[in-house]
Coordinates of C-alpha atoms in Angstrom, one line a residue:
Chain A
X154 CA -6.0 -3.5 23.9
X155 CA -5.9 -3.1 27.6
X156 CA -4.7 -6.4 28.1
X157 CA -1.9 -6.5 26.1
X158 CA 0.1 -3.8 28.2
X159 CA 2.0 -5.9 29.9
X160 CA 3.5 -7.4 27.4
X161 CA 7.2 -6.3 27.3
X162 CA 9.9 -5.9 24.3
X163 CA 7.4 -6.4 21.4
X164 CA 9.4 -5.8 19.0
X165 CA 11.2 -9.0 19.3
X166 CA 8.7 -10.5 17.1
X167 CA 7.7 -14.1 16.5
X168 CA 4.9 -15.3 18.8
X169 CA 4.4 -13.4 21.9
X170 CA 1.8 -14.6 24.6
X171 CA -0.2 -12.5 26.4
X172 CA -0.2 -12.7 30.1
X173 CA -4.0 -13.7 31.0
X174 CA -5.1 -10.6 33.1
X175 CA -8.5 -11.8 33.5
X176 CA -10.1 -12.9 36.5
X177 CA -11.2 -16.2 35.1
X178 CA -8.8 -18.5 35.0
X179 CA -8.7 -20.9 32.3
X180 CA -5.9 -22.7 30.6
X181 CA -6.4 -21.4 27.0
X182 CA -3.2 -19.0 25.7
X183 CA -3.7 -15.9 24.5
X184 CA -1.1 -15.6 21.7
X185 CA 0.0 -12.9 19.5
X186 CA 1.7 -13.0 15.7
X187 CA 2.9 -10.7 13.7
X188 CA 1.9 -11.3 9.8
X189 CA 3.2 -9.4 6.7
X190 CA 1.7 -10.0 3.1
X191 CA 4.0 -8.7 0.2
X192 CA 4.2 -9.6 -3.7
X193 CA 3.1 -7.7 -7.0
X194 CA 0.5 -5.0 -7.3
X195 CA -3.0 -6.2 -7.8
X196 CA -2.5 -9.7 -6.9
X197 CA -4.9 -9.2 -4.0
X198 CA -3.2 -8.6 -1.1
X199 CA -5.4 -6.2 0.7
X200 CA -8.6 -8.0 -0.9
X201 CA -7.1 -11.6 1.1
X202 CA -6.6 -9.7 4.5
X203 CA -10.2 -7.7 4.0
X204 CA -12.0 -11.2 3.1
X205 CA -10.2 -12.7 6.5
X206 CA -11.1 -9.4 8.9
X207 CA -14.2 -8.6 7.5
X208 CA -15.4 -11.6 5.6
X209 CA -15.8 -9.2 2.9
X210 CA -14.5 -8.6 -0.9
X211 CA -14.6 -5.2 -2.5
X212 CA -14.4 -5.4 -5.9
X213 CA -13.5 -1.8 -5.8
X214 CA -11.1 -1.7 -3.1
X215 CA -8.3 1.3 -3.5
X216 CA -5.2 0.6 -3.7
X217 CA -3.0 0.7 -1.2
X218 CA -0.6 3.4 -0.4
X219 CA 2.7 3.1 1.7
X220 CA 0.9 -0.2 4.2
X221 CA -2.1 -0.5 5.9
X222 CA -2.7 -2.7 8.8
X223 CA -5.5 -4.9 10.1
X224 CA -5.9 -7.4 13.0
X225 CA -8.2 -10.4 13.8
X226 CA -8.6 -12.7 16.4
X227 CA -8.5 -16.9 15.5
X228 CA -10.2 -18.9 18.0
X229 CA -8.8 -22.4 17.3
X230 CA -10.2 -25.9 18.0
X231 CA -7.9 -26.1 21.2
X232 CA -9.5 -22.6 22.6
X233 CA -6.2 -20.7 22.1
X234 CA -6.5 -17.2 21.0
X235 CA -4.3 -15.8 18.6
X236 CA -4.3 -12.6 17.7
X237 CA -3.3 -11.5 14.1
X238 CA -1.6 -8.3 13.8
X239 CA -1.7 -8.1 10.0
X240 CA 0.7 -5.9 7.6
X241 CA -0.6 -5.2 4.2
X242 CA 1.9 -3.8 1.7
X243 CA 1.9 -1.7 -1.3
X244 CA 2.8 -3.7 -4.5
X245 CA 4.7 -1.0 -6.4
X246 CA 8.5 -1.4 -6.9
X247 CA 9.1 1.9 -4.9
X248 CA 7.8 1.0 -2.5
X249 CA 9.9 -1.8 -2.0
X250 CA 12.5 0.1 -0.2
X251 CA 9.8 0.6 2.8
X252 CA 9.3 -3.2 3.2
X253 CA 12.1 -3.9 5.8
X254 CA 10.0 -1.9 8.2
X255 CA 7.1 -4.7 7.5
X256 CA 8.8 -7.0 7.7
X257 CA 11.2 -6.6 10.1
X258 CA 10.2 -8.9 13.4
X259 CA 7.1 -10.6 11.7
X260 CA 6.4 -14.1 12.6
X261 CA 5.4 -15.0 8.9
X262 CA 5.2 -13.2 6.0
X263 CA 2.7 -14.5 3.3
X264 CA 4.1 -13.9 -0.2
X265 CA 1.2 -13.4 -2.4
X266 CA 0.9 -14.2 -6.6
X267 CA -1.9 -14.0 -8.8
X268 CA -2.2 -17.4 -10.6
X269 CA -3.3 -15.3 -14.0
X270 CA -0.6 -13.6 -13.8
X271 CA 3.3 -15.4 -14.9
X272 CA 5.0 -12.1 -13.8
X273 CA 3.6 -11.6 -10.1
X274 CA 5.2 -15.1 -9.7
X275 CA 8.4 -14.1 -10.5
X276 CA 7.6 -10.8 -8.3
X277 CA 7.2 -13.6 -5.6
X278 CA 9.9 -15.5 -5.9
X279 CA 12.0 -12.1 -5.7
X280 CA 10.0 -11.5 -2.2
X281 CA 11.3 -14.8 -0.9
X282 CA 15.0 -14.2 -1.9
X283 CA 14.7 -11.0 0.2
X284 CA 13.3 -12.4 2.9
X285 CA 15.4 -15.0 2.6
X286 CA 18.4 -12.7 2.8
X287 CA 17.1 -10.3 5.2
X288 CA 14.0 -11.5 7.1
X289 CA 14.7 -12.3 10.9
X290 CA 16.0 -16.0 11.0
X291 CA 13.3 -18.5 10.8
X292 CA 10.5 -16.3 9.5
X293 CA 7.8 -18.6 8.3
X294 CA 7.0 -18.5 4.6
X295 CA 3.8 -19.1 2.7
X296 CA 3.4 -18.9 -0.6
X297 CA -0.1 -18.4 -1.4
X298 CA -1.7 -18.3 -5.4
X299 CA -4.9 -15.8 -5.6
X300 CA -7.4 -15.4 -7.9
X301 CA -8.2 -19.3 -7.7
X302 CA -11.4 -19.0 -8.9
X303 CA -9.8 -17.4 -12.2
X304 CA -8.8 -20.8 -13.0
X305 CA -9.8 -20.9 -16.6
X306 CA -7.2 -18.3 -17.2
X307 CA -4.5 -20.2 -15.2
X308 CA -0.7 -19.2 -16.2
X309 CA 0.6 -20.6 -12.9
X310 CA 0.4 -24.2 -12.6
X311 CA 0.0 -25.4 -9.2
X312 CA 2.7 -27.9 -9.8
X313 CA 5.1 -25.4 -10.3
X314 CA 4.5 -23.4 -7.5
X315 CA 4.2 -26.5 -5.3
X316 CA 7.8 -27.3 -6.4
X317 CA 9.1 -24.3 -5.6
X318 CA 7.4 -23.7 -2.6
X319 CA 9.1 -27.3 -1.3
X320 CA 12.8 -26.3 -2.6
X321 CA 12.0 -23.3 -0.3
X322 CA 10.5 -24.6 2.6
X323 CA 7.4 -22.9 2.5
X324 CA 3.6 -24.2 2.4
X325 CA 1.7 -23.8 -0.4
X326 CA -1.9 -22.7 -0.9
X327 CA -4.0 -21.5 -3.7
X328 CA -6.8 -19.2 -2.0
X329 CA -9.5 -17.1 -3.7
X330 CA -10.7 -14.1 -1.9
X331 CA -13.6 -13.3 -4.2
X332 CA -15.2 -16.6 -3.1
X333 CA -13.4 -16.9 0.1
X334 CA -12.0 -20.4 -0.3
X335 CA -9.1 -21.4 1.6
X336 CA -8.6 -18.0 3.2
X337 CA -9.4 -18.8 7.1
X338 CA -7.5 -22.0 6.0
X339 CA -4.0 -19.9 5.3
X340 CA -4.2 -18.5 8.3
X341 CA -5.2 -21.0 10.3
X342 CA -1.3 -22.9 8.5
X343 CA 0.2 -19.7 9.0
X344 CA 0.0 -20.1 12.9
X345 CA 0.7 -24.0 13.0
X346 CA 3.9 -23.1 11.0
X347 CA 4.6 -20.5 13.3
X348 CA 3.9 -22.4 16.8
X349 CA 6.0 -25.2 15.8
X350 CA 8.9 -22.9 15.1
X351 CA 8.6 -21.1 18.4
X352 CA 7.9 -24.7 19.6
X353 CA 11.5 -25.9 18.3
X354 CA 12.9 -23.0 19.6
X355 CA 11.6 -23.1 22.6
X356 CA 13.0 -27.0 23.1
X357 CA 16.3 -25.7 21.7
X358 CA 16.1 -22.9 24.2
X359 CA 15.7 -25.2 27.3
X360 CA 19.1 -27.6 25.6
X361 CA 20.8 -24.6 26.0
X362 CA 19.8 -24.4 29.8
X363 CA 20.7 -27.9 30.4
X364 CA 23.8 -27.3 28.8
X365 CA 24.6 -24.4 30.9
X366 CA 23.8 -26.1 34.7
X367 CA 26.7 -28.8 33.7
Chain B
X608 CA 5.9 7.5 -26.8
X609 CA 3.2 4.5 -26.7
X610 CA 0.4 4.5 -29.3
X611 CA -1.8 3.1 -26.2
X612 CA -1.5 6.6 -24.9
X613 CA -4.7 8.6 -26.2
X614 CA -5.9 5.5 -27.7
X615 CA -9.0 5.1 -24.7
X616 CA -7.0 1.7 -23.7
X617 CA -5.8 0.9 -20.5
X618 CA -2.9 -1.7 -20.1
X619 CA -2.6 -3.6 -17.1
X620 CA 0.3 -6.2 -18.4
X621 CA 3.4 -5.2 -18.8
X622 CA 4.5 -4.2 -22.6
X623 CA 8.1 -5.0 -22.6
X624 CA 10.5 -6.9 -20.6
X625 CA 13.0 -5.2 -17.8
X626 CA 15.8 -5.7 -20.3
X627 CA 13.3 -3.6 -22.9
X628 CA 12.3 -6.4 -25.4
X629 CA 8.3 -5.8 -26.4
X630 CA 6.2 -8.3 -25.1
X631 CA 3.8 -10.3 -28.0
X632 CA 0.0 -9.5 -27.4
X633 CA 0.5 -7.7 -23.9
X634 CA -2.9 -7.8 -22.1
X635 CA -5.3 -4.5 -23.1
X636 CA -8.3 -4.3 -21.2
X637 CA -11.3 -2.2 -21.7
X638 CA -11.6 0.0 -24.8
X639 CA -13.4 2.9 -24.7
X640 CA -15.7 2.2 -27.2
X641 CA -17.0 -1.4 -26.1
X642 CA -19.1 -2.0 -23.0
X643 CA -17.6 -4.8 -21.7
X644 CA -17.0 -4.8 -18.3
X645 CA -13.5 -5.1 -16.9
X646 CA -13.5 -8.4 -15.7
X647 CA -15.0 -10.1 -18.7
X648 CA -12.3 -7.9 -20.4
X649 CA -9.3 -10.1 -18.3
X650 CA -11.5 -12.9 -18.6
X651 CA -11.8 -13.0 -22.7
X652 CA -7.9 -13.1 -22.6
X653 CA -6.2 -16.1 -22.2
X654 CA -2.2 -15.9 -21.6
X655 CA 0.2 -18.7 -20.8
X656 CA 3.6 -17.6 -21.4
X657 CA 5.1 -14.5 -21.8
X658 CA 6.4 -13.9 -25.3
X659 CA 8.2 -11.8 -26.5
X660 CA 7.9 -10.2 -29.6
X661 CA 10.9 -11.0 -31.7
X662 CA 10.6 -9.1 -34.8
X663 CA 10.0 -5.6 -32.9
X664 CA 13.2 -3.8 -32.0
X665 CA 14.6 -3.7 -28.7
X666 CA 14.5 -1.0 -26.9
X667 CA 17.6 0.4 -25.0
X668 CA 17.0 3.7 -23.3
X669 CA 16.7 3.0 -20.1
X670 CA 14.0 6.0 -19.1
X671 CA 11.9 4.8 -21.8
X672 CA 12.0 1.2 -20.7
X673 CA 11.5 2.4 -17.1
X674 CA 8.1 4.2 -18.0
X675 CA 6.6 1.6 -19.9
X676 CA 7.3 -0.8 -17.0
X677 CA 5.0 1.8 -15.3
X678 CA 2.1 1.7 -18.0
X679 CA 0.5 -1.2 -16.5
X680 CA 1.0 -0.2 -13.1
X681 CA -1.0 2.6 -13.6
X682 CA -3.4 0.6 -15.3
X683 CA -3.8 -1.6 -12.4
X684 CA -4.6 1.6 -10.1
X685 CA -6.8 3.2 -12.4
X686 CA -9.1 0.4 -11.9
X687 CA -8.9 0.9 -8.1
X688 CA -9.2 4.6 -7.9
X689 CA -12.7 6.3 -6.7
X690 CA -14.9 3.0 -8.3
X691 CA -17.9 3.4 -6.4
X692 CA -18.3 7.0 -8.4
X693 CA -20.6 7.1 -11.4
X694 CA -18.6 9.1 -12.9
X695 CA -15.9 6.3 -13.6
X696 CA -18.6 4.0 -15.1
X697 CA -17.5 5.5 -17.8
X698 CA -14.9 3.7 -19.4
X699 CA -13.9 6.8 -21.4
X700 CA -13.4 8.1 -18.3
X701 CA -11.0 5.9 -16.5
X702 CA -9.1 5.8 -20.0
X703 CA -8.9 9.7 -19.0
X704 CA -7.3 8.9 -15.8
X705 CA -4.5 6.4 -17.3
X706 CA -3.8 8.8 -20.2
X707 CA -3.2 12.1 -17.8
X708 CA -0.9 9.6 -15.3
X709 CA 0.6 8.2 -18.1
X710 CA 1.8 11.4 -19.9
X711 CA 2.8 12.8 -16.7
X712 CA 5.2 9.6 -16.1
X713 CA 6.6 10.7 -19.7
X714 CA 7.2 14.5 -19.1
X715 CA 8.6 14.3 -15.5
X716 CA 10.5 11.0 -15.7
X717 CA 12.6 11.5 -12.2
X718 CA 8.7 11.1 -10.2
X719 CA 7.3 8.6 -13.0
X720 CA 4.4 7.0 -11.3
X721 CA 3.9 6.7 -7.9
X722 CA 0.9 4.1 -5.9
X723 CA -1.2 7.0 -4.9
X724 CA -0.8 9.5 -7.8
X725 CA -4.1 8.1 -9.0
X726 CA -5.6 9.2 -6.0
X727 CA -4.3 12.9 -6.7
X728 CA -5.3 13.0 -10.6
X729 CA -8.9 11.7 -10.0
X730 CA -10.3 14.6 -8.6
X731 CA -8.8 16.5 -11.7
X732 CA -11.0 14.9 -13.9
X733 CA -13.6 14.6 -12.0
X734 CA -14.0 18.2 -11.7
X735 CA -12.4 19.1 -15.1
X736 CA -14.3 18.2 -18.2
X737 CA -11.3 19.1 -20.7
X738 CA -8.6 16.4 -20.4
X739 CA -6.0 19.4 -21.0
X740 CA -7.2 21.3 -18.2
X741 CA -6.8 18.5 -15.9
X742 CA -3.9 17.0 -17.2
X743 CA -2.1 20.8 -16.1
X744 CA -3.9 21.0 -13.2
X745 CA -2.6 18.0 -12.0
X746 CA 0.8 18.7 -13.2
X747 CA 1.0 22.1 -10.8
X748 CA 0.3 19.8 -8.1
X749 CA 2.4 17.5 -8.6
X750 CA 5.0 20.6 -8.8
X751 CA 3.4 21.4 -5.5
X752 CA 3.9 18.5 -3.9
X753 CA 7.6 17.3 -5.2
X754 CA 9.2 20.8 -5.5
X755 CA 8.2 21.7 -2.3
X756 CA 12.3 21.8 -0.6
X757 CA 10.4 23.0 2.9
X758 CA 7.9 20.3 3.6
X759 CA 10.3 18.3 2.5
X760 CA 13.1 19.9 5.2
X761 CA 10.4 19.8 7.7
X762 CA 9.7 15.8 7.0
X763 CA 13.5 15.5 6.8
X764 CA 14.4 16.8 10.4
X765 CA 11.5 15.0 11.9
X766 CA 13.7 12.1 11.5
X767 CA 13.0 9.1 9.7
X768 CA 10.5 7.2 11.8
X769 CA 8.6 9.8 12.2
X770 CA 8.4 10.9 8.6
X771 CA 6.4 7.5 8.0
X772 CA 3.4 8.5 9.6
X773 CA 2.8 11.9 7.6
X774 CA 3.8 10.4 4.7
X775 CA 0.3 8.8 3.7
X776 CA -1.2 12.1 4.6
X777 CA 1.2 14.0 2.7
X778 CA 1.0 11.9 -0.6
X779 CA -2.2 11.2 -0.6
X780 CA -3.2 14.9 0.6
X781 CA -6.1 13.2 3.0
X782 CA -7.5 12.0 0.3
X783 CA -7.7 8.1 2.2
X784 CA -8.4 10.2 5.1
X785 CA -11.5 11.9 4.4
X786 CA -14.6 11.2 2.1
X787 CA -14.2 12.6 -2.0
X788 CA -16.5 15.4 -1.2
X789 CA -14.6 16.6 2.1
X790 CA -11.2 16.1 0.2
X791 CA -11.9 18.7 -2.1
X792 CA -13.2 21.3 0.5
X793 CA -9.9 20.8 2.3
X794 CA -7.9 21.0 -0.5
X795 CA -9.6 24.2 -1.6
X796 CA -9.0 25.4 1.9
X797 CA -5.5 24.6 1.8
X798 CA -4.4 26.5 -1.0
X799 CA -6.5 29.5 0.0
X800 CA -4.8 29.6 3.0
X801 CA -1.2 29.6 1.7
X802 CA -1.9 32.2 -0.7
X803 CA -3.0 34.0 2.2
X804 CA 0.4 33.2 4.0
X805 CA 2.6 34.0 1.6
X806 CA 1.4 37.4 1.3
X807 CA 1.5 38.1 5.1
X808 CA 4.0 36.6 6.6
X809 CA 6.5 33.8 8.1
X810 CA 9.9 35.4 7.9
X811 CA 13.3 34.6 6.1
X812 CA 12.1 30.8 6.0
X813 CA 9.3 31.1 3.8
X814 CA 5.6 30.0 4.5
X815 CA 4.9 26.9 6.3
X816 CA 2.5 25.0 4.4
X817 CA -0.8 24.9 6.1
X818 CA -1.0 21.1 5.1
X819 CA 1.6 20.8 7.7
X820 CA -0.5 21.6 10.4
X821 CA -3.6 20.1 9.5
X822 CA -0.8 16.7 10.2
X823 CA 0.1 18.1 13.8
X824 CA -4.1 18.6 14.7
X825 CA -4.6 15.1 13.4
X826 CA -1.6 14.3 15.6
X827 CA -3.0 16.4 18.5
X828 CA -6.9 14.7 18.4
X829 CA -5.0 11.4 19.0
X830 CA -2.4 12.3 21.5
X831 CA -4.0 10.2 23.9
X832 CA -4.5 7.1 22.6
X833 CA -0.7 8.0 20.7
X834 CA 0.8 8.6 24.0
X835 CA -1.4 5.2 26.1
X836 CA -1.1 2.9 23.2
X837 CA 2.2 3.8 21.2
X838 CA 4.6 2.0 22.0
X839 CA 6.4 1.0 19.1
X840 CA 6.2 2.6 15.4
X841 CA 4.0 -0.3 14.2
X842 CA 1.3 1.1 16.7
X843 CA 1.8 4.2 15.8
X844 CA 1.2 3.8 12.1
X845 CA -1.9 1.7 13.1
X846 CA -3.7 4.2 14.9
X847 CA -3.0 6.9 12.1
X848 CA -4.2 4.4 10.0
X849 CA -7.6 4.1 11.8
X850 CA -8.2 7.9 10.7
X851 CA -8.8 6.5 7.5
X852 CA -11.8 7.4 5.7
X853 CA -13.1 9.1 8.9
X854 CA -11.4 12.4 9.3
X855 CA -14.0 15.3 9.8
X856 CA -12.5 17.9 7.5
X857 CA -13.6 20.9 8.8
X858 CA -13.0 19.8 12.2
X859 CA -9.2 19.3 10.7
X860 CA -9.5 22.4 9.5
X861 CA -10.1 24.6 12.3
X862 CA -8.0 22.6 14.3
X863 CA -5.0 23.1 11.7
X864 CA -5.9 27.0 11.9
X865 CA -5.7 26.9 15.6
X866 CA -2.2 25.9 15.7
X867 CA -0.8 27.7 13.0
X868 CA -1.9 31.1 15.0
X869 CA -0.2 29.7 17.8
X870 CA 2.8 28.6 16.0
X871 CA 3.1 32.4 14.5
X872 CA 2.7 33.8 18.2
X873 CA 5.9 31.4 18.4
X874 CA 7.6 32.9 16.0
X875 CA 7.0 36.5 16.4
X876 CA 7.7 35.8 20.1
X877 CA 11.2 34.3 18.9
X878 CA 12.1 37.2 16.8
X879 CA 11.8 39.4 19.7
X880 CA 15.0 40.4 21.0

């Protein structure tokens, strides 16, 4: 944690790199996001963030109460570092009213369904319309079916979500956090979604500067 | 009501539709009487669509649609509530713990259910072997809990933010923070000591719940890593969150008693002209 107190104004959000205060210097970026999971209860949510942390599943994990939050550390192939700072919602409707604060400055936020389950699909699509309406500008959305390994009792056909997903501009991925398939993978799309946002706006950011000098 | 209430069944499907039409076949799992696991249980049903169930009458009372939209909510928790006990390898059991929540939901409609209310009931059973018992039981703390105007004051003028980070403690009454065993020591000790407050003391305001202060020594063990690492809410709800599961409960305890006495020293102090 110590390095990280530097880092000014961190509730701006999106990607925030972390000054290098180590000795040893090497060109690999330390880099920090900001994740928030929401959709229906018991579509897996805190099971999908546990399997990622820990590399565990707990088929008798509690249910969550309020949010609970987690972080992990993604070496990619490049050696950048990013740091996951990981919200994990409660599913119930009351809760609902306490998302905002989850929400609220996150780089992506991973809307979750379970593919056994027609109803949590709606309760996705809701999530998106509201972050759609109210998440920070150029959030980055995923939509991401659980319970893959459930297949034989498939109400969500990956087609459909596919093609909603793509009217929405949001990647796709069916994961399974019993057996573990595609979760490091979700992650590891959240953060190319999110670098080539802050990459665009970055580029965007130095237009501006051009434009100012003339 | 719902003939699934009582009947040892556990819904975790919705039964109707949020403009209160019955839903065909809704998904049932685990009956008392069979030993089929859960998971074979979701497994053995196969659902595509949602349909709704024509010939049954719609409903239109707006409560009663609202609580059974919750009847499969509470189903879905019941299955996550305390399952690394024995005790709940008893399906009858867990069907014990969706009944109590479910009834409750009926008889006080404005609370409903509530994500954590399982956590709260479990206990009741588990310690209760008369279904009755625990369903009152439960009921006076939920009475407890909701009707209590000065926590709630207290939470209130701590200002919104802050009112986040007791509120898992509060709702939950430790029970995420502490083990099963330790959360029923504390909660014993709790109400022992507000009976013994309300007989003594506290002035025109009424007793201070003692619950409150077992918050502020949780608060005051991590003051320094609040006050180096906090710097935003999100932190702070982080490192409360860390307590979970490994509170030491007596520890809590004496700390909580430690400031009450010097809160009362306050108070006396204050009413000193």
């Amino acid at each position: 944690m110590g390095c990280s107190s530097s880092v000014p104004a961190r509730s701006t959000g999106g990607l925030n790199t972390v000054s290098n205060d180590s000795s040893s210097a090497t060109d690999s970026k330390d880099l920090r996001a900001k994740l928030v999971l929401l959709g229906d209860s018991g579509v897996g949510k805190s099971c999908i963030v546990l399997r990622f942390v820990r590399g565990q599943f707990d088929p008798t994990s509690k249910v969550t109460v309020g949010a609970s939050f987690l972080s992990q550390t993604l070496a990619l192939e490049d050696s950048t570092i990013v740091k996951f700072e990981i919200w994990d919602t409660a599913g119930q409707e009351r809760y609902a009213a306490l998302a905002p604060l989850y929400y609220r400055g996150a780089a992506a936020a991973i809307v979750v369904y379970d593919i056994t389950s027609p109803e949590s699909f709606s309760k996705a699509q809701y999530w998106v319309k509201e972050l759609q309406k109210h998440g920070s500008p150029g959030i980055v959305m995923v939509l991401v079916g659980n319970k893959a390994d459930l297949h034989e009792n498939r109400s969500v056909s990956s087609q459909d979500a596919l093609e909603y997903a793509d009217k929405n501009n949001m990647f796709f991925i069916e994961t399974s956090a019993k057996t573990a398939d595609n979760i490091n993978q979700l992650f590891e799309v959240c953060f190319e979604y999110i670098e080539l946002f802050v990459f665009k706006q970055h580029i965007r950011g130095e237009a501006n500067l051009a434009e100012d000098k003339t | 009501m719902d003939s699934h209430v009582g009947s040892g069944k556990i819904i975790t499907a919705p039964l109707i539709t949020e403009d209160g039409r019955p839903i065909k076949d809704p998904l049932v799992l685990l009956e008392a009487a069979s030993d089929k696991n859960t998971s074979e249980g979701a497994q053995a049903t196969n659902r595509n669509v949602i349909e709704v169930d024509e010939s049954a009458e719609r409903i239109t009372d707006k409560q009663i649609i609202e609580w059974k939209l919750t009847l499969h909510q509470i189903g879905l928790d019941v299955l996550r509530t305390d399952r690394t006990m024995v005790f709940y390898e008893n399906k009858e059991n867990l069907s014990k713990l969706w009944d109590i929540l479910a009834v409750y939901a009926w008889i006080d409609k404005d609370v409903g259910y509530c994500q954590g209310m399982s956590d709260l009931c479990s206990p009741m059973i588990v310690l209760l072997n008369d279904e009755a018992d625990a369903f009152w039981c439960f009921e006076k703390l939920m009475r407890r809990l909701v009707l209590d105007p000065k926590l709630h004051d207290h939470l209130e003028t701590l200002g919104g933010g802050d009112y986040l980070f007791a509120f898992r403690m509060f709702m939950v009454l430790f029970r995420r923070e502490v083990s099963f065993g330790d959360s029923l020591y504390l909660w014993e000790w709790d109400k022992e000591k507000d009976k013994d407050k309300n007989a003594s003391e506290d002035g025109e305001d009424g007793p201070v719940p003692i619950s409150v202060f077992m918050v502020a020594s949780v608060l005051k063990e991590k003051r320094e890593k609040l006050l180096q690492e906090a710097r935003g809410l999100d932190d702070l709800i982080r490192i409360l969150n860390d307590v979970n599961g490994n509170l030491d409960a007596k520890k809590a305890c004496a700390g909580a008693l430690k400031l009450h006495k010097k809160y009362l020293k306050k108070v006396q102090q204050a009413k000193k002209p």
